[in-house]
């Protein structure tokens, strides 16, 4: 039976679905931080990168679908998020992309498909610029690549529920649970000022990319998604119906169908 959580009431109360049993988990020491990772399943590797303020458990509806489709899923908590630590440096997408590469090196992954949600999408696309030979393709969901792509912020009950869940998860997972407000401020500063990719920068991207937008995104302008799809060579534009920035939680089957179709084409 398909899961629906359009207003994120289930997510606020219980989080996403629990992750399945893992093959292994651990930390990678990189750039003065400890980056947490875990893997599930077997087959060609797919790395899932969560959004800002979240953690890998937010992918609970996607991991089983990927494992059942024959993929090895790699989950990474971005620096400062979930179980991963951070140092005193400001957050940056380039630094987080280098963390992903460090996990790939630890797991001896020559190449992987990347699925990114919000901040994770930006991190994934930047990694494709930093190390294109290591990236099979990027499923880029609900993010911008320059500040002009962001809508003015408007608080909504759905956003408030998501934030409440993030706060609870941070308190349960983080080694610095008393620093949640500082963490939010630091991530927000990154989101306001980064990334700053020009049309020329985007035109240099050489891996397969799906720009995935939704009908009701709270943060990202649809015309920006269309611009990305037109500017990145051979990128495709996918529009998800009746969902917002939280489609992987709201209507997982729709999200998973699009995600797995792209990954299957990419990893043939």
PDB file of N, CA and C in Angstrom, residues 66-156:
ATOM      1  N   UNK A  66      15.624   0.475  -3.284  1.00  0.00           N
ATOM      2  CA  UNK A  66      16.884   0.332  -4.016  1.00  0.00           C
ATOM      3  C   UNK A  66      17.509  -1.044  -3.786  1.00  0.00           C
ATOM      4  N   UNK A  67      17.473  -1.519  -2.548  1.00  0.00           N
ATOM      5  CA  UNK A  67      18.043  -2.836  -2.254  1.00  0.00           C
ATOM      6  C   UNK A  67      17.285  -3.920  -3.020  1.00  0.00           C
ATOM      7  N   UNK A  68      15.953  -3.813  -3.043  1.00  0.00           N
ATOM      8  CA  UNK A  68      15.147  -4.798  -3.769  1.00  0.00           C
ATOM      9  C   UNK A  68      15.384  -4.734  -5.274  1.00  0.00           C
ATOM     10  N   UNK A  69      15.838  -3.579  -5.757  1.00  0.00           N
ATOM     11  CA  UNK A  69      16.132  -3.427  -7.185  1.00  0.00           C
ATOM     12  C   UNK A  69      17.547  -3.855  -7.538  1.00  0.00           C
ATOM     13  N   UNK A  70      18.306  -4.329  -6.550  1.00  0.00           N
ATOM     14  CA  UNK A  70      19.626  -4.896  -6.829  1.00  0.00           C
ATOM     15  C   UNK A  70      20.782  -3.935  -6.708  1.00  0.00           C
ATOM     16  N   UNK A  71      20.648  -2.928  -5.839  1.00  0.00           N
ATOM     17  CA  UNK A  71      21.720  -1.955  -5.671  1.00  0.00           C
ATOM     18  C   UNK A  71      22.302  -2.012  -4.266  1.00  0.00           C
ATOM     19  N   UNK A  72      23.557  -1.657  -4.166  1.00  0.00           N
ATOM     20  CA  UNK A  72      24.200  -1.458  -2.868  1.00  0.00           C
ATOM     21  C   UNK A  72      24.017   0.011  -2.492  1.00  0.00           C
ATOM     22  N   UNK A  73      23.350   0.268  -1.401  1.00  0.00           N
ATOM     23  CA  UNK A  73      23.050   1.636  -0.982  1.00  0.00           C
ATOM     24  C   UNK A  73      24.076   2.084   0.049  1.00  0.00           C
ATOM     25  N   UNK A  74      24.644   3.257  -0.181  1.00  0.00           N
ATOM     26  CA  UNK A  74      25.572   3.870   0.757  1.00  0.00           C
ATOM     27  C   UNK A  74      24.914   5.121   1.316  1.00  0.00           C
ATOM     28  N   UNK A  75      24.793   5.190   2.623  1.00  0.00           N
ATOM     29  CA  UNK A  75      24.223   6.337   3.315  1.00  0.00           C
ATOM     30  C   UNK A  75      25.330   7.079   4.036  1.00  0.00           C
ATOM     31  N   UNK A  76      25.312   8.403   3.942  1.00  0.00           N
ATOM     32  CA  UNK A  76      26.339   9.234   4.572  1.00  0.00           C
ATOM     33  C   UNK A  76      25.646  10.368   5.323  1.00  0.00           C
ATOM     34  N   UNK A  77      25.988  10.541   6.592  1.00  0.00           N
ATOM     35  CA  UNK A  77      25.567  11.738   7.316  1.00  0.00           C
ATOM     36  C   UNK A  77      26.539  12.863   6.979  1.00  0.00           C
ATOM     37  N   UNK A  78      26.036  13.941   6.382  1.00  0.00           N
ATOM     38  CA  UNK A  78      26.901  15.073   6.040  1.00  0.00           C
ATOM     39  C   UNK A  78      27.574  15.630   7.291  1.00  0.00           C
ATOM     40  N   UNK A  79      28.725  16.252   7.106  1.00  0.00           N
ATOM     41  CA  UNK A  79      29.464  16.770   8.253  1.00  0.00           C
ATOM     42  C   UNK A  79      28.578  17.674   9.120  1.00  0.00           C
ATOM     43  N   UNK A  80      28.653  17.468  10.423  1.00  0.00           N
ATOM     44  CA  UNK A  80      27.850  18.231  11.357  1.00  0.00           C
ATOM     45  C   UNK A  80      26.420  17.754  11.501  1.00  0.00           C
ATOM     46  N   UNK A  81      25.977  16.858  10.620  1.00  0.00           N
ATOM     47  CA  UNK A  81      24.613  16.342  10.624  1.00  0.00           C
ATOM     48  C   UNK A  81      24.601  14.921  11.197  1.00  0.00           C
ATOM     49  N   UNK A  82      23.483  14.550  11.810  1.00  0.00           N
ATOM     50  CA  UNK A  82      23.353  13.178  12.287  1.00  0.00           C
ATOM     51  C   UNK A  82      24.488  12.790  13.212  1.00  0.00           C
ATOM     52  N   UNK A  83      25.182  11.713  12.877  1.00  0.00           N
ATOM     53  CA  UNK A  83      26.255  11.182  13.714  1.00  0.00           C
ATOM     54  C   UNK A  83      27.619  11.760  13.345  1.00  0.00           C
ATOM     55  N   UNK A  84      27.697  12.513  12.259  1.00  0.00           N
ATOM     56  CA  UNK A  84      28.979  13.070  11.811  1.00  0.00           C
ATOM     57  C   UNK A  84      29.315  14.346  12.589  1.00  0.00           C
ATOM     58  N   UNK A  85      30.598  14.584  12.752  1.00  0.00           N
ATOM     59  CA  UNK A  85      31.061  15.772  13.470  1.00  0.00           C
ATOM     60  C   UNK A  85      31.462  16.856  12.481  1.00  0.00           C
ATOM     61  N   UNK A  86      31.773  18.027  13.000  1.00  0.00           N
ATOM     62  CA  UNK A  86      32.321  19.103  12.173  1.00  0.00           C
ATOM     63  C   UNK A  86      33.349  19.866  12.986  1.00  0.00           C
ATOM     64  N   UNK A  87      34.198  20.611  12.270  1.00  0.00           N
ATOM     65  CA  UNK A  87      35.168  21.466  12.948  1.00  0.00           C
ATOM     66  C   UNK A  87      34.652  22.897  12.936  1.00  0.00           C
ATOM     67  N   UNK A  88      35.532  23.849  13.211  1.00  0.00           N
ATOM     68  CA  UNK A  88      35.105  25.236  13.359  1.00  0.00           C
ATOM     69  C   UNK A  88      34.924  25.958  12.029  1.00  0.00           C
ATOM     70  N   UNK A  89      35.325  25.332  10.926  1.00  0.00           N
ATOM     71  CA  UNK A  89      35.189  25.999   9.632  1.00  0.00           C
ATOM     72  C   UNK A  89      33.723  26.135   9.228  1.00  0.00           C
ATOM     73  N   UNK A  90      33.418  27.168   8.451  1.00  0.00           N
ATOM     74  CA  UNK A  90      32.043  27.287   7.938  1.00  0.00           C
ATOM     75  C   UNK A  90      31.703  26.098   7.055  1.00  0.00           C
ATOM     76  N   UNK A  91      30.414  25.762   7.013  1.00  0.00           N
ATOM     77  CA  UNK A  91      29.959  24.730   6.094  1.00  0.00           C
ATOM     78  C   UNK A  91      30.187  25.189   4.655  1.00  0.00           C
ATOM     79  N   UNK A  92      30.531  24.243   3.793  1.00  0.00           N
ATOM     80  CA  UNK A  92      30.555  24.512   2.350  1.00  0.00           C
ATOM     81  C   UNK A  92      30.224  23.230   1.608  1.00  0.00           C
ATOM     82  N   UNK A  93      29.580  23.395   0.474  1.00  0.00           N
ATOM     83  CA  UNK A  93      29.213  22.227  -0.332  1.00  0.00           C
ATOM     84  C   UNK A  93      30.453  21.530  -0.885  1.00  0.00           C
ATOM     85  N   UNK A  94      31.479  22.312  -1.222  1.00  0.00           N
ATOM     86  CA  UNK A  94      32.707  21.707  -1.731  1.00  0.00           C
ATOM     87  C   UNK A  94      33.361  20.817  -0.679  1.00  0.00           C
ATOM     88  N   UNK A  95      33.359  21.282   0.571  1.00  0.00           N
ATOM     89  CA  UNK A  95      33.943  20.475   1.642  1.00  0.00           C
ATOM     90  C   UNK A  95      33.126  19.209   1.866  1.00  0.00           C
ATOM     91  N   UNK A  96      31.800  19.328   1.820  1.00  0.00           N
ATOM     92  CA  UNK A  96      30.955  18.142   2.006  1.00  0.00           C
ATOM     93  C   UNK A  96      31.110  17.169   0.843  1.00  0.00           C
ATOM     94  N   UNK A  97      31.330  17.694  -0.365  1.00  0.00           N
ATOM     95  CA  UNK A  97      31.580  16.808  -1.503  1.00  0.00           C
ATOM     96  C   UNK A  97      32.886  16.037  -1.302  1.00  0.00           C
ATOM     97  N   UNK A  98      33.887  16.700  -0.752  1.00  0.00           N
ATOM     98  CA  UNK A  98      35.153  15.998  -0.502  1.00  0.00           C
ATOM     99  C   UNK A  98      34.977  14.920   0.566  1.00  0.00           C
ATOM    100  N   UNK A  99      34.061  15.125   1.508  1.00  0.00           N
ATOM    101  CA  UNK A  99      33.768  14.086   2.502  1.00  0.00           C
ATOM    102  C   UNK A  99      33.181  12.842   1.833  1.00  0.00           C
ATOM    103  N   UNK A 100      32.283  13.061   0.877  1.00  0.00           N
ATOM    104  CA  UNK A 100      31.689  11.927   0.152  1.00  0.00           C
ATOM    105  C   UNK A 100      32.776  11.145  -0.572  1.00  0.00           C
ATOM    106  N   UNK A 101      33.678  11.852  -1.212  1.00  0.00           N
ATOM    107  CA  UNK A 101      34.773  11.179  -1.915  1.00  0.00           C
ATOM    108  C   UNK A 101      35.641  10.383  -0.940  1.00  0.00           C
ATOM    109  N   UNK A 102      35.839  10.907   0.262  1.00  0.00           N
ATOM    110  CA  UNK A 102      36.627  10.180   1.265  1.00  0.00           C
ATOM    111  C   UNK A 102      35.932   8.880   1.663  1.00  0.00           C
ATOM    112  N   UNK A 103      34.595   8.902   1.781  1.00  0.00           N
ATOM    113  CA  UNK A 103      33.863   7.666   2.085  1.00  0.00           C
ATOM    114  C   UNK A 103      33.982   6.693   0.919  1.00  0.00           C
ATOM    115  N   UNK A 104      33.868   7.184  -0.301  1.00  0.00           N
ATOM    116  CA  UNK A 104      34.026   6.312  -1.464  1.00  0.00           C
ATOM    117  C   UNK A 104      35.398   5.649  -1.463  1.00  0.00           C
ATOM    118  N   UNK A 105      36.424   6.405  -1.125  1.00  0.00           N
ATOM    119  CA  UNK A 105      37.770   5.839  -1.071  1.00  0.00           C
ATOM    120  C   UNK A 105      37.857   4.769   0.025  1.00  0.00           C
ATOM    121  N   UNK A 106      37.258   5.035   1.170  1.00  0.00           N
ATOM    122  CA  UNK A 106      37.268   4.074   2.275  1.00  0.00           C
ATOM    123  C   UNK A 106      36.601   2.765   1.859  1.00  0.00           C
ATOM    124  N   UNK A 107      35.488   2.882   1.115  1.00  0.00           N
ATOM    125  CA  UNK A 107      34.734   1.700   0.694  1.00  0.00           C
ATOM    126  C   UNK A 107      35.235   1.129  -0.634  1.00  0.00           C
ATOM    127  N   UNK A 108      36.249   1.747  -1.197  1.00  0.00           N
ATOM    128  CA  UNK A 108      36.858   1.313  -2.456  1.00  0.00           C
ATOM    129  C   UNK A 108      35.823   1.291  -3.585  1.00  0.00           C
ATOM    130  N   UNK A 109      35.050   2.343  -3.645  1.00  0.00           N
ATOM    131  CA  UNK A 109      34.063   2.494  -4.711  1.00  0.00           C
ATOM    132  C   UNK A 109      34.686   3.307  -5.840  1.00  0.00           C
ATOM    133  N   UNK A 110      34.904   2.654  -6.948  1.00  0.00           N
ATOM    134  CA  UNK A 110      35.504   3.357  -8.081  1.00  0.00           C
ATOM    135  C   UNK A 110      34.551   4.400  -8.660  1.00  0.00           C
ATOM    136  N   UNK A 111      33.262   4.041  -8.717  1.00  0.00           N
ATOM    137  CA  UNK A 111      32.259   4.941  -9.290  1.00  0.00           C
ATOM    138  C   UNK A 111      30.913   4.594  -8.670  1.00  0.00           C
ATOM    139  N   UNK A 112      30.047   5.608  -8.505  1.00  0.00           N
ATOM    140  CA  UNK A 112      28.716   5.379  -7.942  1.00  0.00           C
ATOM    141  C   UNK A 112      27.737   6.365  -8.548  1.00  0.00           C
ATOM    142  N   UNK A 113      26.471   5.973  -8.557  1.00  0.00           N
ATOM    143  CA  UNK A 113      25.390   6.909  -8.857  1.00  0.00           C
ATOM    144  C   UNK A 113      25.071   7.677  -7.579  1.00  0.00           C
ATOM    145  N   UNK A 114      24.751   8.961  -7.722  1.00  0.00           N
ATOM    146  CA  UNK A 114      24.470   9.807  -6.572  1.00  0.00           C
ATOM    147  C   UNK A 114      23.027  10.294  -6.627  1.00  0.00           C
ATOM    148  N   UNK A 115      22.338  10.172  -5.510  1.00  0.00           N
ATOM    149  CA  UNK A 115      20.989  10.713  -5.356  1.00  0.00           C
ATOM    150  C   UNK A 115      21.063  11.768  -4.267  1.00  0.00           C
ATOM    151  N   UNK A 116      20.756  13.018  -4.620  1.00  0.00           N
ATOM    152  CA  UNK A 116      20.842  14.102  -3.653  1.00  0.00           C
ATOM    153  C   UNK A 116      19.509  14.793  -3.464  1.00  0.00           C
ATOM    154  N   UNK A 117      19.219  15.129  -2.221  1.00  0.00           N
ATOM    155  CA  UNK A 117      17.978  15.807  -1.849  1.00  0.00           C
ATOM    156  C   UNK A 117      18.365  17.154  -1.251  1.00  0.00           C
ATOM    157  N   UNK A 118      17.941  18.251  -1.875  1.00  0.00           N
ATOM    158  CA  UNK A 118      18.196  19.592  -1.369  1.00  0.00           C
ATOM    159  C   UNK A 118      19.711  19.816  -1.245  1.00  0.00           C
ATOM    160  N   UNK A 119      20.227  20.129  -0.043  1.00  0.00           N
ATOM    161  CA  UNK A 119      21.664  20.339   0.092  1.00  0.00           C
ATOM    162  C   UNK A 119      22.461  19.150  -0.435  1.00  0.00           C
ATOM    163  N   UNK A 120      21.926  17.950  -0.259  1.00  0.00           N
ATOM    164  CA  UNK A 120      22.614  16.766  -0.768  1.00  0.00           C
ATOM    165  C   UNK A 120      22.708  16.750  -2.279  1.00  0.00           C
ATOM    166  N   UNK A 121      21.717  17.344  -2.951  1.00  0.00           N
ATOM    167  CA  UNK A 121      21.765  17.419  -4.412  1.00  0.00           C
ATOM    168  C   UNK A 121      22.894  18.322  -4.868  1.00  0.00           C
ATOM    169  N   UNK A 122      23.024  19.460  -4.197  1.00  0.00           N
ATOM    170  CA  UNK A 122      24.118  20.373  -4.534  1.00  0.00           C
ATOM    171  C   UNK A 122      25.469  19.700  -4.287  1.00  0.00           C
ATOM    172  N   UNK A 123      25.597  19.031  -3.158  1.00  0.00           N
ATOM    173  CA  UNK A 123      26.835  18.314  -2.846  1.00  0.00           C
ATOM    174  C   UNK A 123      27.149  17.287  -3.934  1.00  0.00           C
ATOM    175  N   UNK A 124      26.141  16.547  -4.367  1.00  0.00           N
ATOM    176  CA  UNK A 124      26.338  15.524  -5.397  1.00  0.00           C
ATOM    177  C   UNK A 124      26.804  16.140  -6.711  1.00  0.00           C
ATOM    178  N   UNK A 125      26.173  17.229  -7.123  1.00  0.00           N
ATOM    179  CA  UNK A 125      26.537  17.826  -8.406  1.00  0.00           C
ATOM    180  C   UNK A 125      27.937  18.430  -8.348  1.00  0.00           C
ATOM    181  N   UNK A 126      28.295  19.010  -7.220  1.00  0.00           N
ATOM    182  CA  UNK A 126      29.646  19.554  -7.074  1.00  0.00           C
ATOM    183  C   UNK A 126      30.684  18.434  -7.091  1.00  0.00           C
ATOM    184  N   UNK A 127      30.364  17.290  -6.489  1.00  0.00           N
ATOM    185  CA  UNK A 127      31.286  16.158  -6.571  1.00  0.00           C
ATOM    186  C   UNK A 127      31.475  15.717  -8.014  1.00  0.00           C
ATOM    187  N   UNK A 128      30.419  15.812  -8.827  1.00  0.00           N
ATOM    188  CA  UNK A 128      30.552  15.438 -10.240  1.00  0.00           C
ATOM    189  C   UNK A 128      31.484  16.376 -10.987  1.00  0.00           C
ATOM    190  N   UNK A 129      31.645  17.595 -10.462  1.00  0.00           N
ATOM    191  CA  UNK A 129      32.603  18.538 -11.040  1.00  0.00           C
ATOM    192  C   UNK A 129      34.005  18.255 -10.516  1.00  0.00           C
ATOM    193  N   UNK A 130      34.104  17.979  -9.221  1.00  0.00           N
ATOM    194  CA  UNK A 130      35.405  17.706  -8.601  1.00  0.00           C
ATOM    195  C   UNK A 130      36.029  16.418  -9.123  1.00  0.00           C
ATOM    196  N   UNK A 131      35.216  15.388  -9.314  1.00  0.00           N
ATOM    197  CA  UNK A 131      35.735  14.057  -9.659  1.00  0.00           C
ATOM    198  C   UNK A 131      34.776  13.349 -10.610  1.00  0.00           C
ATOM    199  N   UNK A 132      34.634  13.828 -11.846  1.00  0.00           N
ATOM    200  CA  UNK A 132      33.645  13.249 -12.759  1.00  0.00           C
ATOM    201  C   UNK A 132      33.850  11.770 -13.037  1.00  0.00           C
ATOM    202  N   UNK A 133      35.084  11.288 -12.968  1.00  0.00           N
ATOM    203  CA  UNK A 133      35.329   9.872 -13.249  1.00  0.00           C
ATOM    204  C   UNK A 133      34.762   8.967 -12.159  1.00  0.00           C
ATOM    205  N   UNK A 134      34.404   9.541 -10.994  1.00  0.00           N
ATOM    206  CA  UNK A 134      33.893   8.745  -9.883  1.00  0.00           C
ATOM    207  C   UNK A 134      32.365   8.752  -9.817  1.00  0.00           C
ATOM    208  N   UNK A 135      31.724   9.532 -10.686  1.00  0.00           N
ATOM    209  CA  UNK A 135      30.271   9.732 -10.603  1.00  0.00           C
ATOM    210  C   UNK A 135      29.605   9.179 -11.858  1.00  0.00           C
ATOM    211  N   UNK A 136      28.728   8.185 -11.675  1.00  0.00           N
ATOM    212  CA  UNK A 136      28.009   7.602 -12.809  1.00  0.00           C
ATOM    213  C   UNK A 136      26.861   8.492 -13.268  1.00  0.00           C
ATOM    214  N   UNK A 137      26.289   9.266 -12.360  1.00  0.00           N
ATOM    215  CA  UNK A 137      25.182  10.153 -12.678  1.00  0.00           C
ATOM    216  C   UNK A 137      24.657  10.777 -11.411  1.00  0.00           C
ATOM    217  N   UNK A 138      23.886  11.867 -11.557  1.00  0.00           N
ATOM    218  CA  UNK A 138      23.355  12.603 -10.407  1.00  0.00           C
ATOM    219  C   UNK A 138      21.853  12.776 -10.562  1.00  0.00           C
ATOM    220  N   UNK A 139      21.113  12.274  -9.588  1.00  0.00           N
ATOM    221  CA  UNK A 139      19.669  12.505  -9.467  1.00  0.00           C
ATOM    222  C   UNK A 139      19.524  13.687  -8.519  1.00  0.00           C
ATOM    223  N   UNK A 140      19.302  14.865  -9.087  1.00  0.00           N
ATOM    224  CA  UNK A 140      19.403  16.153  -8.391  1.00  0.00           C
ATOM    225  C   UNK A 140      17.999  16.620  -8.046  1.00  0.00           C
ATOM    226  N   UNK A 141      17.605  16.427  -6.763  1.00  0.00           N
ATOM    227  CA  UNK A 141      16.241  16.751  -6.371  1.00  0.00           C
ATOM    228  C   UNK A 141      16.179  17.993  -5.499  1.00  0.00           C
ATOM    229  N   UNK A 142      15.431  19.002  -5.980  1.00  0.00           N
ATOM    230  CA  UNK A 142      14.978  20.131  -5.161  1.00  0.00           C
ATOM    231  C   UNK A 142      16.109  20.961  -4.569  1.00  0.00           C
ATOM    232  N   UNK A 143      16.956  21.496  -5.441  1.00  0.00           N
ATOM    233  CA  UNK A 143      17.993  22.394  -4.950  1.00  0.00           C
ATOM    234  C   UNK A 143      18.328  23.429  -6.016  1.00  0.00           C
ATOM    235  N   UNK A 144      19.105  24.412  -5.621  1.00  0.00           N
ATOM    236  CA  UNK A 144      19.556  25.483  -6.501  1.00  0.00           C
ATOM    237  C   UNK A 144      21.062  25.388  -6.693  1.00  0.00           C
ATOM    238  N   UNK A 145      21.553  26.024  -7.750  1.00  0.00           N
ATOM    239  CA  UNK A 145      22.994  26.101  -7.972  1.00  0.00           C
ATOM    240  C   UNK A 145      23.500  27.541  -8.003  1.00  0.00           C
ATOM    241  N   UNK A 146      22.630  28.496  -7.751  1.00  0.00           N
ATOM    242  CA  UNK A 146      23.023  29.870  -7.442  1.00  0.00           C
ATOM    243  C   UNK A 146      21.887  30.493  -6.633  1.00  0.00           C
ATOM    244  N   UNK A 147      22.167  31.544  -5.863  1.00  0.00           N
ATOM    245  CA  UNK A 147      21.150  32.078  -4.941  1.00  0.00           C
ATOM    246  C   UNK A 147      19.885  32.590  -5.615  1.00  0.00           C
ATOM    247  N   UNK A 148      19.933  32.921  -6.899  1.00  0.00           N
ATOM    248  CA  UNK A 148      18.743  33.442  -7.576  1.00  0.00           C
ATOM    249  C   UNK A 148      17.646  32.388  -7.699  1.00  0.00           C
ATOM    250  N   UNK A 149      17.977  31.117  -7.488  1.00  0.00           N
ATOM    251  CA  UNK A 149      16.990  30.060  -7.641  1.00  0.00           C
ATOM    252  C   UNK A 149      16.118  29.823  -6.425  1.00  0.00           C
ATOM    253  N   UNK A 150      16.335  30.589  -5.352  1.00  0.00           N
ATOM    254  CA  UNK A 150      15.632  30.345  -4.089  1.00  0.00           C
ATOM    255  C   UNK A 150      14.468  31.321  -3.918  1.00  0.00           C
ATOM    256  N   UNK A 151      13.339  30.807  -3.485  1.00  0.00           N
ATOM    257  CA  UNK A 151      12.171  31.637  -3.181  1.00  0.00           C
ATOM    258  C   UNK A 151      12.356  32.341  -1.831  1.00  0.00           C
ATOM    259  N   UNK A 152      11.674  33.474  -1.607  1.00  0.00           N
ATOM    260  CA  UNK A 152      11.647  34.057  -0.261  1.00  0.00           C
ATOM    261  C   UNK A 152      11.043  33.062   0.728  1.00  0.00           C
ATOM    262  N   UNK A 153      11.605  32.990   1.927  1.00  0.00           N
ATOM    263  CA  UNK A 153      11.152  32.003   2.906  1.00  0.00           C
ATOM    264  C   UNK A 153       9.800  32.382   3.489  1.00  0.00           C
ATOM    265  N   UNK A 154       8.918  31.393   3.568  1.00  0.00           N
ATOM    266  CA  UNK A 154       7.629  31.557   4.230  1.00  0.00           C
ATOM    267  C   UNK A 154       7.379  30.329   5.100  1.00  0.00           C
ATOM    268  N   UNK A 155       7.219  30.562   6.394  1.00  0.00           N
ATOM    269  CA  UNK A 155       6.957  29.445   7.305  1.00  0.00           C
ATOM    270  C   UNK A 155       5.587  28.850   7.026  1.00  0.00           C
ATOM    271  N   UNK A 156       5.505  27.529   7.090  1.00  0.00           N
ATOM    272  CA  UNK A 156       4.242  26.808   6.918  1.00  0.00           C
ATOM    273  C   UNK A 156       4.163  25.720   7.984  1.00  0.00           C
TER     274      UNK A 156
END
